[in-house]
PDB file of C-alpha atoms in Angstrom:
ATOM      1  CA  UNK T   1       0.000   0.000   0.000  1.00  0.00           C
ATOM      2  CA  UNK T   2       2.873   2.393   0.703  1.00  0.00           C
ATOM      3  CA  UNK T   3       4.169   1.892  -2.881  1.00  0.00           C
ATOM      4  CA  UNK T   4       1.101   3.556  -4.415  1.00  0.00           C
ATOM      5  CA  UNK T   5       1.380   6.944  -6.007  1.00  0.00           C
ATOM      6  CA  UNK T   6       0.705   9.709  -3.456  1.00  0.00           C
ATOM      7  CA  UNK T   7      -2.409  10.803  -5.333  1.00  0.00           C
ATOM      8  CA  UNK T   8      -4.080   7.405  -4.838  1.00  0.00           C
ATOM      9  CA  UNK T   9      -2.563   6.438  -1.486  1.00  0.00           C
ATOM     10  CA  UNK T  10      -5.379   5.646   0.923  1.00  0.00           C
ATOM     11  CA  UNK T  11      -5.941   7.735   4.013  1.00  0.00           C
ATOM     12  CA  UNK T  12      -5.445   6.357   7.525  1.00  0.00           C
ATOM     13  CA  UNK T  13      -9.217   6.439   7.899  1.00  0.00           C
ATOM     14  CA  UNK T  14      -9.566   4.222   4.826  1.00  0.00           C
ATOM     15  CA  UNK T  15      -6.836   1.859   6.031  1.00  0.00           C
ATOM     16  CA  UNK T  16      -8.700   1.406   9.312  1.00  0.00           C
ATOM     17  CA  UNK T  17     -11.995   0.857   7.481  1.00  0.00           C
ATOM     18  CA  UNK T  18     -10.478  -1.668   5.072  1.00  0.00           C
ATOM     19  CA  UNK T  19      -8.925  -3.648   7.894  1.00  0.00           C
ATOM     20  CA  UNK T  20     -12.161  -3.543   9.901  1.00  0.00           C
ATOM     21  CA  UNK T  21     -14.296  -4.651   6.935  1.00  0.00           C
ATOM     22  CA  UNK T  22     -12.047  -7.556   5.940  1.00  0.00           C
ATOM     23  CA  UNK T  23     -11.795  -8.744   9.536  1.00  0.00           C
ATOM     24  CA  UNK T  24     -15.443  -8.288  10.476  1.00  0.00           C
ATOM     25  CA  UNK T  25     -16.813 -10.397   7.632  1.00  0.00           C
ATOM     26  CA  UNK T  26     -13.905 -12.870   7.874  1.00  0.00           C
ATOM     27  CA  UNK T  27     -13.140 -12.227   4.203  1.00  0.00           C
ATOM     28  CA  UNK T  28     -10.560 -14.728   2.906  1.00  0.00           C
ATOM     29  CA  UNK T  29      -7.346 -12.989   1.888  1.00  0.00           C
ATOM     30  CA  UNK T  30      -5.722 -14.642  -1.103  1.00  0.00           C
ATOM     31  CA  UNK T  31      -2.370 -13.102  -0.257  1.00  0.00           C
ATOM     32  CA  UNK T  32      -0.599 -14.774   2.649  1.00  0.00           C
ATOM     33  CA  UNK T  33       1.182 -11.463   3.195  1.00  0.00           C
ATOM     34  CA  UNK T  34      -1.965  -9.461   3.903  1.00  0.00           C
ATOM     35  CA  UNK T  35      -1.464  -9.301   7.675  1.00  0.00           C
ATOM     36  CA  UNK T  36       2.242  -8.601   7.310  1.00  0.00           C
ATOM     37  CA  UNK T  37       1.607  -5.827   4.784  1.00  0.00           C
ATOM     38  CA  UNK T  38      -1.133  -4.150   6.819  1.00  0.00           C
ATOM     39  CA  UNK T  39       0.877  -4.256  10.041  1.00  0.00           C
ATOM     40  CA  UNK T  40       3.881  -2.787   8.227  1.00  0.00           C
ATOM     41  CA  UNK T  41       1.686   0.012   6.873  1.00  0.00           C
ATOM     42  CA  UNK T  42       0.302   0.761  10.335  1.00  0.00           C
ATOM     43  CA  UNK T  43       3.839   0.970  11.737  1.00  0.00           C
ATOM     44  CA  UNK T  44       4.948   3.274   8.941  1.00  0.00           C
ATOM     45  CA  UNK T  45       2.070   5.635   9.673  1.00  0.00           C
ATOM     46  CA  UNK T  46       2.798   5.566  13.390  1.00  0.00           C
ATOM     47  CA  UNK T  47       6.464   6.363  12.756  1.00  0.00           C
ATOM     48  CA  UNK T  48       5.519   9.218  10.444  1.00  0.00           C
ATOM     49  CA  UNK T  49       3.207  10.619  13.123  1.00  0.00           C
ATOM     50  CA  UNK T  50       0.112  10.332  10.936  1.00  0.00           C
ATOM     51  CA  UNK T  51      -1.756   7.812  13.114  1.00  0.00           C
ATOM     52  CA  UNK T  52      -0.629   9.615  16.253  1.00  0.00           C
ATOM     53  CA  UNK T  53      -2.395  12.723  14.948  1.00  0.00           C
ATOM     54  CA  UNK T  54      -5.519  10.629  14.367  1.00  0.00           C
ATOM     55  CA  UNK T  55      -5.623   8.387  17.452  1.00  0.00           C
ATOM     56  CA  UNK T  56      -9.126   7.073  16.765  1.00  0.00           C
ATOM     57  CA  UNK T  57      -8.018   5.537  13.464  1.00  0.00           C
ATOM     58  CA  UNK T  58      -4.953   4.132  15.240  1.00  0.00           C
ATOM     59  CA  UNK T  59      -7.225   2.417  17.782  1.00  0.00           C
ATOM     60  CA  UNK T  60      -9.502   1.155  14.994  1.00  0.00           C
ATOM     61  CA  UNK T  61      -6.488  -0.527  13.381  1.00  0.00           C
ATOM     62  CA  UNK T  62      -5.334  -2.158  16.622  1.00  0.00           C
ATOM     63  CA  UNK T  63      -8.886  -3.307  17.334  1.00  0.00           C
ATOM     64  CA  UNK T  64      -9.124  -5.030  13.958  1.00  0.00           C
ATOM     65  CA  UNK T  65      -5.647  -6.538  14.262  1.00  0.00           C
ATOM     66  CA  UNK T  66      -6.639  -7.972  17.652  1.00  0.00           C
ATOM     67  CA  UNK T  67      -9.700  -9.589  16.051  1.00  0.00           C
ATOM     68  CA  UNK T  68      -7.285 -11.235  13.616  1.00  0.00           C
ATOM     69  CA  UNK T  69      -5.150 -12.493  16.506  1.00  0.00           C
ATOM     70  CA  UNK T  70      -2.315 -10.033  15.833  1.00  0.00           C
ATOM     71  CA  UNK T  71      -0.954  -8.139  18.826  1.00  0.00           C
ATOM     72  CA  UNK T  72       1.823  -5.580  18.194  1.00  0.00           C
ATOM     73  CA  UNK T  73       2.547  -5.178  21.886  1.00  0.00           C
ATOM     74  CA  UNK T  74       4.632  -2.017  21.556  1.00  0.00           C
ATOM     75  CA  UNK T  75       1.819  -0.237  19.700  1.00  0.00           C
ATOM     76  CA  UNK T  76      -0.786  -1.497  22.173  1.00  0.00           C
ATOM     77  CA  UNK T  77       1.306  -0.242  25.091  1.00  0.00           C
ATOM     78  CA  UNK T  78       1.640   3.110  23.336  1.00  0.00           C
ATOM     79  CA  UNK T  79      -2.149   3.466  22.944  1.00  0.00           C
ATOM     80  CA  UNK T  80      -2.839   2.430  26.555  1.00  0.00           C
ATOM     81  CA  UNK T  81      -0.215   4.780  27.995  1.00  0.00           C
ATOM     82  CA  UNK T  82      -1.431   7.706  30.155  1.00  0.00           C
ATOM     83  CA  UNK T  83      -0.072  10.288  27.705  1.00  0.00           C
ATOM     84  CA  UNK T  84      -1.877   8.768  24.738  1.00  0.00           C
ATOM     85  CA  UNK T  85      -5.112   8.353  26.693  1.00  0.00           C
ATOM     86  CA  UNK T  86      -4.944  12.053  27.536  1.00  0.00           C
ATOM     87  CA  UNK T  87      -4.360  12.866  23.867  1.00  0.00           C
ATOM     88  CA  UNK T  88      -7.519  10.927  22.990  1.00  0.00           C
ATOM     89  CA  UNK T  89      -9.494  12.680  25.694  1.00  0.00           C
ATOM     90  CA  UNK T  90      -8.365  16.087  24.473  1.00  0.00           C
ATOM     91  CA  UNK T  91      -9.288  15.375  20.866  1.00  0.00           C
ATOM     92  CA  UNK T  92     -12.473  16.763  19.413  1.00  0.00           C
ATOM     93  CA  UNK T  93     -13.869  13.332  18.565  1.00  0.00           C
ATOM     94  CA  UNK T  94     -15.575  10.883  20.911  1.00  0.00           C
ATOM     95  CA  UNK T  95     -13.523   8.913  23.429  1.00  0.00           C
ATOM     96  CA  UNK T  96     -13.461   5.272  22.224  1.00  0.00           C
ATOM     97  CA  UNK T  97     -13.734   3.755  25.689  1.00  0.00           C
ATOM     98  CA  UNK T  98     -15.337   0.533  24.474  1.00  0.00           C
ATOM     99  CA  UNK T  99     -12.507  -0.218  22.055  1.00  0.00           C
ATOM    100  CA  UNK T 100      -9.861   0.641  24.643  1.00  0.00           C
ATOM    101  CA  UNK T 101     -11.591  -1.637  27.151  1.00  0.00           C
ATOM    102  CA  UNK T 102     -11.692  -4.448  24.602  1.00  0.00           C
ATOM    103  CA  UNK T 103      -8.048  -4.076  23.584  1.00  0.00           C
ATOM    104  CA  UNK T 104      -6.933  -4.000  27.223  1.00  0.00           C
ATOM    105  CA  UNK T 105      -9.018  -7.035  28.188  1.00  0.00           C
ATOM    106  CA  UNK T 106      -7.932  -8.947  25.107  1.00  0.00           C
ATOM    107  CA  UNK T 107      -4.264  -8.421  25.937  1.00  0.00           C
ATOM    108  CA  UNK T 108      -4.942  -9.781  29.427  1.00  0.00           C
ATOM    109  CA  UNK T 109      -6.255 -13.048  27.969  1.00  0.00           C
ATOM    110  CA  UNK T 110      -4.289 -13.569  24.776  1.00  0.00           C
ATOM    111  CA  UNK T 111      -0.878 -12.077  25.622  1.00  0.00           C
ATOM    112  CA  UNK T 112       0.292 -13.690  28.895  1.00  0.00           C
ATOM    113  CA  UNK T 113       3.811 -12.264  28.536  1.00  0.00           C
ATOM    114  CA  UNK T 114       2.674  -8.708  27.802  1.00  0.00           C
ATOM    115  CA  UNK T 115       4.301  -6.205  30.174  1.00  0.00           C
ATOM    116  CA  UNK T 116       3.273  -2.895  28.645  1.00  0.00           C
ATOM    117  CA  UNK T 117       0.716  -0.356  29.813  1.00  0.00           C
ATOM    118  CA  UNK T 118      -2.769  -1.478  30.896  1.00  0.00           C
ATOM    119  CA  UNK T 119      -5.868   0.548  31.684  1.00  0.00           C
ATOM    120  CA  UNK T 120      -6.029   1.652  35.305  1.00  0.00           C
ATOM    121  CA  UNK T 121      -8.656   0.304  37.684  1.00  0.00           C
ATOM    122  CA  UNK T 122     -10.084   3.822  38.037  1.00  0.00           C
ATOM    123  CA  UNK T 123     -10.518   4.040  34.247  1.00  0.00           C
ATOM    124  CA  UNK T 124     -12.370   0.720  34.132  1.00  0.00           C
ATOM    125  CA  UNK T 125     -14.501   1.539  37.171  1.00  0.00           C
ATOM    126  CA  UNK T 126     -15.577   4.791  35.518  1.00  0.00           C
ATOM    127  CA  UNK T 127     -16.889   3.075  32.379  1.00  0.00           C
ATOM    128  CA  UNK T 128     -20.636   3.675  31.861  1.00  0.00           C
ATOM    129  CA  UNK T 129     -23.156   0.880  31.402  1.00  0.00           C
ATOM    130  CA  UNK T 130     -23.252   1.730  27.697  1.00  0.00           C
ATOM    131  CA  UNK T 131     -19.755   0.221  27.566  1.00  0.00           C
ATOM    132  CA  UNK T 132     -19.978  -2.538  30.170  1.00  0.00           C
ATOM    133  CA  UNK T 133     -23.563  -3.589  29.464  1.00  0.00           C
ATOM    134  CA  UNK T 134     -26.390  -4.625  31.800  1.00  0.00           C
ATOM    135  CA  UNK T 135     -27.684  -8.192  32.155  1.00  0.00           C
ATOM    136  CA  UNK T 136     -31.313  -7.200  32.764  1.00  0.00           C
ATOM    137  CA  UNK T 137     -31.279  -5.127  29.589  1.00  0.00           C
ATOM    138  CA  UNK T 138     -29.808  -8.062  27.644  1.00  0.00           C
ATOM    139  CA  UNK T 139     -32.475 -10.444  28.925  1.00  0.00           C
ATOM    140  CA  UNK T 140     -35.246  -8.027  27.959  1.00  0.00           C
ATOM    141  CA  UNK T 141     -33.971  -7.053  24.539  1.00  0.00           C
ATOM    142  CA  UNK T 142     -31.932  -9.951  23.122  1.00  0.00           C
ATOM    143  CA  UNK T 143     -34.288 -12.229  21.243  1.00  0.00           C
ATOM    144  CA  UNK T 144     -34.262 -15.789  22.611  1.00  0.00           C
ATOM    145  CA  UNK T 145     -31.774 -15.291  25.440  1.00  0.00           C
ATOM    146  CA  UNK T 146     -34.286 -15.379  28.291  1.00  0.00           C
ATOM    147  CA  UNK T 147     -36.160 -18.323  26.758  1.00  0.00           C
ATOM    148  CA  UNK T 148     -32.984 -20.420  26.493  1.00  0.00           C
ATOM    149  CA  UNK T 149     -32.025 -19.435  30.031  1.00  0.00           C
ATOM    150  CA  UNK T 150     -35.388 -20.581  31.416  1.00  0.00           C
ATOM    151  CA  UNK T 151     -35.259 -23.863  29.504  1.00  0.00           C
ATOM    152  CA  UNK T 152     -31.766 -24.579  30.835  1.00  0.00           C
ATOM    153  CA  UNK T 153     -32.979 -23.902  34.374  1.00  0.00           C
ATOM    154  CA  UNK T 154     -35.747 -26.462  33.902  1.00  0.00           C
ATOM    155  CA  UNK T 155     -33.361 -28.989  32.361  1.00  0.00           C
ATOM    156  CA  UNK T 156     -30.511 -28.716  34.851  1.00  0.00           C
ATOM    157  CA  UNK T 157     -32.333 -28.296  38.153  1.00  0.00           C
ATOM    158  CA  UNK T 158     -32.979 -24.623  38.780  1.00  0.00           C
ATOM    159  CA  UNK T 159     -31.337 -21.227  39.069  1.00  0.00           C
ATOM    160  CA  UNK T 160     -28.339 -22.547  41.014  1.00  0.00           C
ATOM    161  CA  UNK T 161     -27.067 -24.330  37.907  1.00  0.00           C
ATOM    162  CA  UNK T 162     -27.173 -21.497  35.359  1.00  0.00           C
ATOM    163  CA  UNK T 163     -25.837 -17.963  35.374  1.00  0.00           C
ATOM    164  CA  UNK T 164     -26.428 -15.291  32.756  1.00  0.00           C
ATOM    165  CA  UNK T 165     -23.622 -12.759  32.918  1.00  0.00           C
ATOM    166  CA  UNK T 166     -20.856 -11.016  31.011  1.00  0.00           C
ATOM    167  CA  UNK T 167     -18.376 -13.887  31.254  1.00  0.00           C
ATOM    168  CA  UNK T 168     -15.752 -11.777  29.510  1.00  0.00           C
ATOM    169  CA  UNK T 169     -16.440  -8.213  30.703  1.00  0.00           C
ATOM    170  CA  UNK T 170     -14.930  -6.428  27.704  1.00  0.00           C
ATOM    171  CA  UNK T 171     -17.541  -7.947  25.371  1.00  0.00           C
ATOM    172  CA  UNK T 172     -20.864  -6.173  25.699  1.00  0.00           C
ATOM    173  CA  UNK T 173     -23.009  -9.266  25.233  1.00  0.00           C
ATOM    174  CA  UNK T 174     -24.211 -11.511  28.051  1.00  0.00           C
ATOM    175  CA  UNK T 175     -23.942 -15.286  27.814  1.00  0.00           C
ATOM    176  CA  UNK T 176     -25.068 -18.251  29.903  1.00  0.00           C
ATOM    177  CA  UNK T 177     -22.485 -20.012  32.042  1.00  0.00           C
ATOM    178  CA  UNK T 178     -22.876 -23.682  33.028  1.00  0.00           C
ATOM    179  CA  UNK T 179     -20.643 -25.983  35.072  1.00  0.00           C
ATOM    180  CA  UNK T 180     -20.439 -29.770  34.773  1.00  0.00           C
ATOM    181  CA  UNK T 181     -18.377 -32.543  36.275  1.00  0.00           C
ATOM    182  CA  UNK T 182     -16.467 -35.001  34.094  1.00  0.00           C
ATOM    183  CA  UNK T 183     -19.565 -37.217  33.737  1.00  0.00           C
ATOM    184  CA  UNK T 184     -21.763 -34.420  32.416  1.00  0.00           C
ATOM    185  CA  UNK T 185     -23.534 -33.770  35.712  1.00  0.00           C
ATOM    186  CA  UNK T 186     -24.571 -30.155  36.249  1.00  0.00           C
ATOM    187  CA  UNK T 187     -22.929 -28.411  39.186  1.00  0.00           C
ATOM    188  CA  UNK T 188     -24.168 -25.345  41.067  1.00  0.00           C
ATOM    189  CA  UNK T 189     -22.387 -22.131  40.146  1.00  0.00           C
ATOM    190  CA  UNK T 190     -20.949 -20.193  43.064  1.00  0.00           C
ATOM    191  CA  UNK T 191     -19.323 -16.768  43.207  1.00  0.00           C
ATOM    192  CA  UNK T 192     -15.980 -18.448  43.723  1.00  0.00           C
ATOM    193  CA  UNK T 193     -16.187 -20.777  40.741  1.00  0.00           C
ATOM    194  CA  UNK T 194     -17.536 -18.182  38.315  1.00  0.00           C
ATOM    195  CA  UNK T 195     -14.909 -15.531  39.077  1.00  0.00           C
ATOM    196  CA  UNK T 196     -11.796 -17.670  39.265  1.00  0.00           C
ATOM    197  CA  UNK T 197      -9.899 -18.956  36.259  1.00  0.00           C
ATOM    198  CA  UNK T 198      -8.562 -21.746  38.464  1.00  0.00           C
ATOM    199  CA  UNK T 199     -10.526 -24.763  39.563  1.00  0.00           C
ATOM    200  CA  UNK T 200     -11.874 -24.479  43.098  1.00  0.00           C
ATOM    201  CA  UNK T 201     -12.793 -27.149  45.658  1.00  0.00           C
ATOM    202  CA  UNK T 202     -16.426 -28.182  45.838  1.00  0.00           C
ATOM    203  CA  UNK T 203     -17.977 -26.918  49.068  1.00  0.00           C
ATOM    204  CA  UNK T 204     -20.077 -28.948  51.501  1.00  0.00           C
ATOM    205  CA  UNK T 205     -23.085 -26.885  50.420  1.00  0.00           C
ATOM    206  CA  UNK T 206     -22.524 -27.906  46.814  1.00  0.00           C
ATOM    207  CA  UNK T 207     -22.276 -31.558  47.780  1.00  0.00           C
ATOM    208  CA  UNK T 208     -25.529 -31.309  49.716  1.00  0.00           C
ATOM    209  CA  UNK T 209     -27.311 -30.061  46.577  1.00  0.00           C
ATOM    210  CA  UNK T 210     -26.354 -33.075  44.479  1.00  0.00           C
ATOM    211  CA  UNK T 211     -29.822 -34.588  44.808  1.00  0.00           C
ATOM    212  CA  UNK T 212     -31.191 -31.681  42.733  1.00  0.00           C
ATOM    213  CA  UNK T 213     -28.781 -32.222  39.861  1.00  0.00           C
ATOM    214  CA  UNK T 214     -29.680 -33.740  36.531  1.00  0.00           C
ATOM    215  CA  UNK T 215     -27.241 -36.095  34.844  1.00  0.00           C
ATOM    216  CA  UNK T 216     -27.150 -35.559  31.079  1.00  0.00           C
ATOM    217  CA  UNK T 217     -26.340 -39.165  30.267  1.00  0.00           C
ATOM    218  CA  UNK T 218     -27.737 -41.201  27.368  1.00  0.00           C
ATOM    219  CA  UNK T 219     -30.310 -43.108  29.439  1.00  0.00           C
ATOM    220  CA  UNK T 220     -31.739 -39.971  31.027  1.00  0.00           C
ATOM    221  CA  UNK T 221     -32.171 -38.122  27.744  1.00  0.00           C
ATOM    222  CA  UNK T 222     -33.541 -41.218  26.021  1.00  0.00           C
ATOM    223  CA  UNK T 223     -36.141 -41.670  28.738  1.00  0.00           C
ATOM    224  CA  UNK T 224     -37.149 -38.035  29.147  1.00  0.00           C
ATOM    225  CA  UNK T 225     -36.776 -36.711  25.636  1.00  0.00           C
ATOM    226  CA  UNK T 226     -36.990 -39.786  23.438  1.00  0.00           C
ATOM    227  CA  UNK T 227     -33.473 -39.435  22.062  1.00  0.00           C
ATOM    228  CA  UNK T 228     -31.740 -42.269  20.291  1.00  0.00           C
ATOM    229  CA  UNK T 229     -29.217 -43.966  22.561  1.00  0.00           C
ATOM    230  CA  UNK T 230     -25.552 -43.478  21.777  1.00  0.00           C
ATOM    231  CA  UNK T 231     -22.827 -46.078  22.051  1.00  0.00           C
ATOM    232  CA  UNK T 232     -21.994 -46.766  25.657  1.00  0.00           C
ATOM    233  CA  UNK T 233     -19.045 -44.712  26.871  1.00  0.00           C
ATOM    234  CA  UNK T 234     -16.050 -46.110  28.677  1.00  0.00           C
ATOM    235  CA  UNK T 235     -16.164 -46.065  32.451  1.00  0.00           C
ATOM    236  CA  UNK T 236     -15.020 -42.644  33.673  1.00  0.00           C
ATOM    237  CA  UNK T 237     -12.112 -42.263  36.036  1.00  0.00           C
ATOM    238  CA  UNK T 238     -12.869 -41.151  39.625  1.00  0.00           C
ATOM    239  CA  UNK T 239     -13.622 -37.451  39.565  1.00  0.00           C
ATOM    240  CA  UNK T 240     -11.271 -34.914  41.054  1.00  0.00           C
ATOM    241  CA  UNK T 241     -13.516 -32.705  43.158  1.00  0.00           C
ATOM    242  CA  UNK T 242     -11.202 -29.767  42.494  1.00  0.00           C
ATOM    243  CA  UNK T 243     -12.114 -29.705  38.790  1.00  0.00           C
ATOM    244  CA  UNK T 244     -15.171 -28.901  36.719  1.00  0.00           C
ATOM    245  CA  UNK T 245     -15.969 -28.234  33.094  1.00  0.00           C
ATOM    246  CA  UNK T 246     -17.247 -24.858  32.033  1.00  0.00           C
ATOM    247  CA  UNK T 247     -19.668 -24.262  29.177  1.00  0.00           C
ATOM    248  CA  UNK T 248     -20.519 -20.859  27.735  1.00  0.00           C
ATOM    249  CA  UNK T 249     -23.844 -20.793  25.891  1.00  0.00           C
ATOM    250  CA  UNK T 250     -23.893 -17.972  23.352  1.00  0.00           C
ATOM    251  CA  UNK T 251     -27.352 -17.122  22.057  1.00  0.00           C
ATOM    252  CA  UNK T 252     -26.430 -15.276  18.903  1.00  0.00           C
ATOM    253  CA  UNK T 253     -28.219 -12.216  17.586  1.00  0.00           C
ATOM    254  CA  UNK T 254     -28.510 -11.245  13.939  1.00  0.00           C
ATOM    255  CA  UNK T 255     -25.836  -8.576  14.483  1.00  0.00           C
ATOM    256  CA  UNK T 256     -23.299 -11.237  15.481  1.00  0.00           C
ATOM    257  CA  UNK T 257     -23.484 -13.234  12.241  1.00  0.00           C
ATOM    258  CA  UNK T 258     -23.312 -12.515   8.543  1.00  0.00           C
ATOM    259  CA  UNK T 259     -26.711 -11.617   7.143  1.00  0.00           C
ATOM    260  CA  UNK T 260     -28.616 -14.745   6.166  1.00  0.00           C
ATOM    261  CA  UNK T 261     -25.800 -17.096   7.159  1.00  0.00           C
ATOM    262  CA  UNK T 262     -24.630 -18.996  10.226  1.00  0.00           C
ATOM    263  CA  UNK T 263     -21.158 -17.465  10.052  1.00  0.00           C
ATOM    264  CA  UNK T 264     -19.771 -15.492  12.945  1.00  0.00           C
ATOM    265  CA  UNK T 265     -18.560 -11.934  12.519  1.00  0.00           C
ATOM    266  CA  UNK T 266     -14.994 -11.173  13.527  1.00  0.00           C
ATOM    267  CA  UNK T 267     -15.770  -9.748  16.965  1.00  0.00           C
ATOM    268  CA  UNK T 268     -17.836 -12.782  17.975  1.00  0.00           C
ATOM    269  CA  UNK T 269     -15.180 -15.101  16.574  1.00  0.00           C
ATOM    270  CA  UNK T 270     -12.656 -13.386  18.827  1.00  0.00           C
ATOM    271  CA  UNK T 271     -14.984 -13.812  21.793  1.00  0.00           C
ATOM    272  CA  UNK T 272     -15.260 -17.559  21.141  1.00  0.00           C
ATOM    273  CA  UNK T 273     -11.469 -17.779  20.855  1.00  0.00           C
ATOM    274  CA  UNK T 274     -11.000 -16.050  24.203  1.00  0.00           C
ATOM    275  CA  UNK T 275     -13.632 -18.152  25.965  1.00  0.00           C
ATOM    276  CA  UNK T 276     -11.817 -21.259  24.786  1.00  0.00           C
ATOM    277  CA  UNK T 277      -8.521 -19.859  26.045  1.00  0.00           C
ATOM    278  CA  UNK T 278     -10.198 -19.435  29.452  1.00  0.00           C
ATOM    279  CA  UNK T 279     -11.150 -23.107  29.465  1.00  0.00           C
ATOM    280  CA  UNK T 280     -14.766 -22.870  28.311  1.00  0.00           C
ATOM    281  CA  UNK T 281     -16.446 -25.200  25.879  1.00  0.00           C
ATOM    282  CA  UNK T 282     -18.586 -22.954  23.691  1.00  0.00           C
ATOM    283  CA  UNK T 283     -22.134 -23.843  22.684  1.00  0.00           C
ATOM    284  CA  UNK T 284     -23.532 -21.639  19.927  1.00  0.00           C
ATOM    285  CA  UNK T 285     -27.235 -21.125  19.237  1.00  0.00           C
ATOM    286  CA  UNK T 286     -27.547 -19.398  15.856  1.00  0.00           C
ATOM    287  CA  UNK T 287     -30.240 -16.810  15.038  1.00  0.00           C
ATOM    288  CA  UNK T 288     -32.074 -19.211  12.720  1.00  0.00           C
ATOM    289  CA  UNK T 289     -32.137 -21.805  15.508  1.00  0.00           C
ATOM    290  CA  UNK T 290     -33.362 -19.247  18.031  1.00  0.00           C
ATOM    291  CA  UNK T 291     -36.263 -18.462  15.702  1.00  0.00           C
ATOM    292  CA  UNK T 292     -37.084 -22.161  15.293  1.00  0.00           C
ATOM    293  CA  UNK T 293     -36.951 -22.712  19.061  1.00  0.00           C
ATOM    294  CA  UNK T 294     -39.352 -19.835  19.596  1.00  0.00           C
ATOM    295  CA  UNK T 295     -41.939 -21.718  17.514  1.00  0.00           C
ATOM    296  CA  UNK T 296     -41.250 -25.139  19.047  1.00  0.00           C
ATOM    297  CA  UNK T 297     -42.782 -27.069  21.905  1.00  0.00           C
ATOM    298  CA  UNK T 298     -41.113 -27.313  25.308  1.00  0.00           C
ATOM    299  CA  UNK T 299     -40.027 -30.923  24.686  1.00  0.00           C
ATOM    300  CA  UNK T 300     -38.504 -30.010  21.328  1.00  0.00           C
ATOM    301  CA  UNK T 301     -36.560 -27.121  22.861  1.00  0.00           C
ATOM    302  CA  UNK T 302     -35.238 -29.293  25.679  1.00  0.00           C
ATOM    303  CA  UNK T 303     -34.240 -32.009  23.231  1.00  0.00           C
ATOM    304  CA  UNK T 304     -32.353 -29.491  21.097  1.00  0.00           C
ATOM    305  CA  UNK T 305     -30.506 -28.016  24.093  1.00  0.00           C
ATOM    306  CA  UNK T 306     -29.683 -31.453  25.499  1.00  0.00           C
ATOM    307  CA  UNK T 307     -28.200 -32.609  22.201  1.00  0.00           C
ATOM    308  CA  UNK T 308     -26.229 -29.404  21.776  1.00  0.00           C
ATOM    309  CA  UNK T 309     -24.865 -29.673  25.335  1.00  0.00           C
ATOM    310  CA  UNK T 310     -23.809 -33.260  24.730  1.00  0.00           C
ATOM    311  CA  UNK T 311     -21.898 -32.102  21.684  1.00  0.00           C
ATOM    312  CA  UNK T 312     -20.259 -29.228  23.595  1.00  0.00           C
ATOM    313  CA  UNK T 313     -19.213 -31.570  26.388  1.00  0.00           C
ATOM    314  CA  UNK T 314     -18.233 -34.334  23.940  1.00  0.00           C
ATOM    315  CA  UNK T 315     -20.201 -36.993  25.833  1.00  0.00           C
TER     316      UNK T 315
END
């Protein structure tokens, strides 16, 4: 791109838009050097001072590169530095707090060796709900989310076994968190288990609630939902009570997929990637499936969710 004649050389704004568009729709790039070329162009414009003069386009570029799994740590540290944050705040344009929050949170998950600048706790605490989101608003406005949540409560044994929350805070979409043991038995979700990235011991209170749990084995689903039995699994090893399996149920909206297709947009693809890095198995419910579930009977919905959970848990 830098070899073009000056009269046709694209602006930084256009570079940011091109990168965002290609990444958002997951457009296949025939050139294996696309990422290398774009990153080189971004660096050239930073060195020349052009992107520094237009910090919002700089952040747009880093946001899109992060969606592609590319993390130029020196440039990220530069953008998250106090001086650069002040430059953004002083600019005439809006302050891109949501993008900054996403870049910072993404670095925390995907770049374990990163030692550059991070957003301060005071900055994050000051973020408005328009950036961080609100679960009640999600449940009221996101088509199908509340219905899936209620069906999972009925299937797994009640509210103790499901939790709708922003599992990854820097993504402004709420998902449903579930915990299972190695045999596919639902486990109550506690504050300790949902906040920690490490496995926690099962408390006495959790053990006392076992009688309420529903085991998602073949016999149970065959008897309750009329599913075809699968081949019998090998006997499981004794369970370590310090471990559990985490499932994130993402009820997708039409703005998270390509129009008319069950293909994730770049931002949602990044979210799935980060959930998996945090140890979650991800269960996707596509917009077309949400619409079908809305028209289906209770038994049909439970059968669908049970089958999809089996697939997510690989049981």
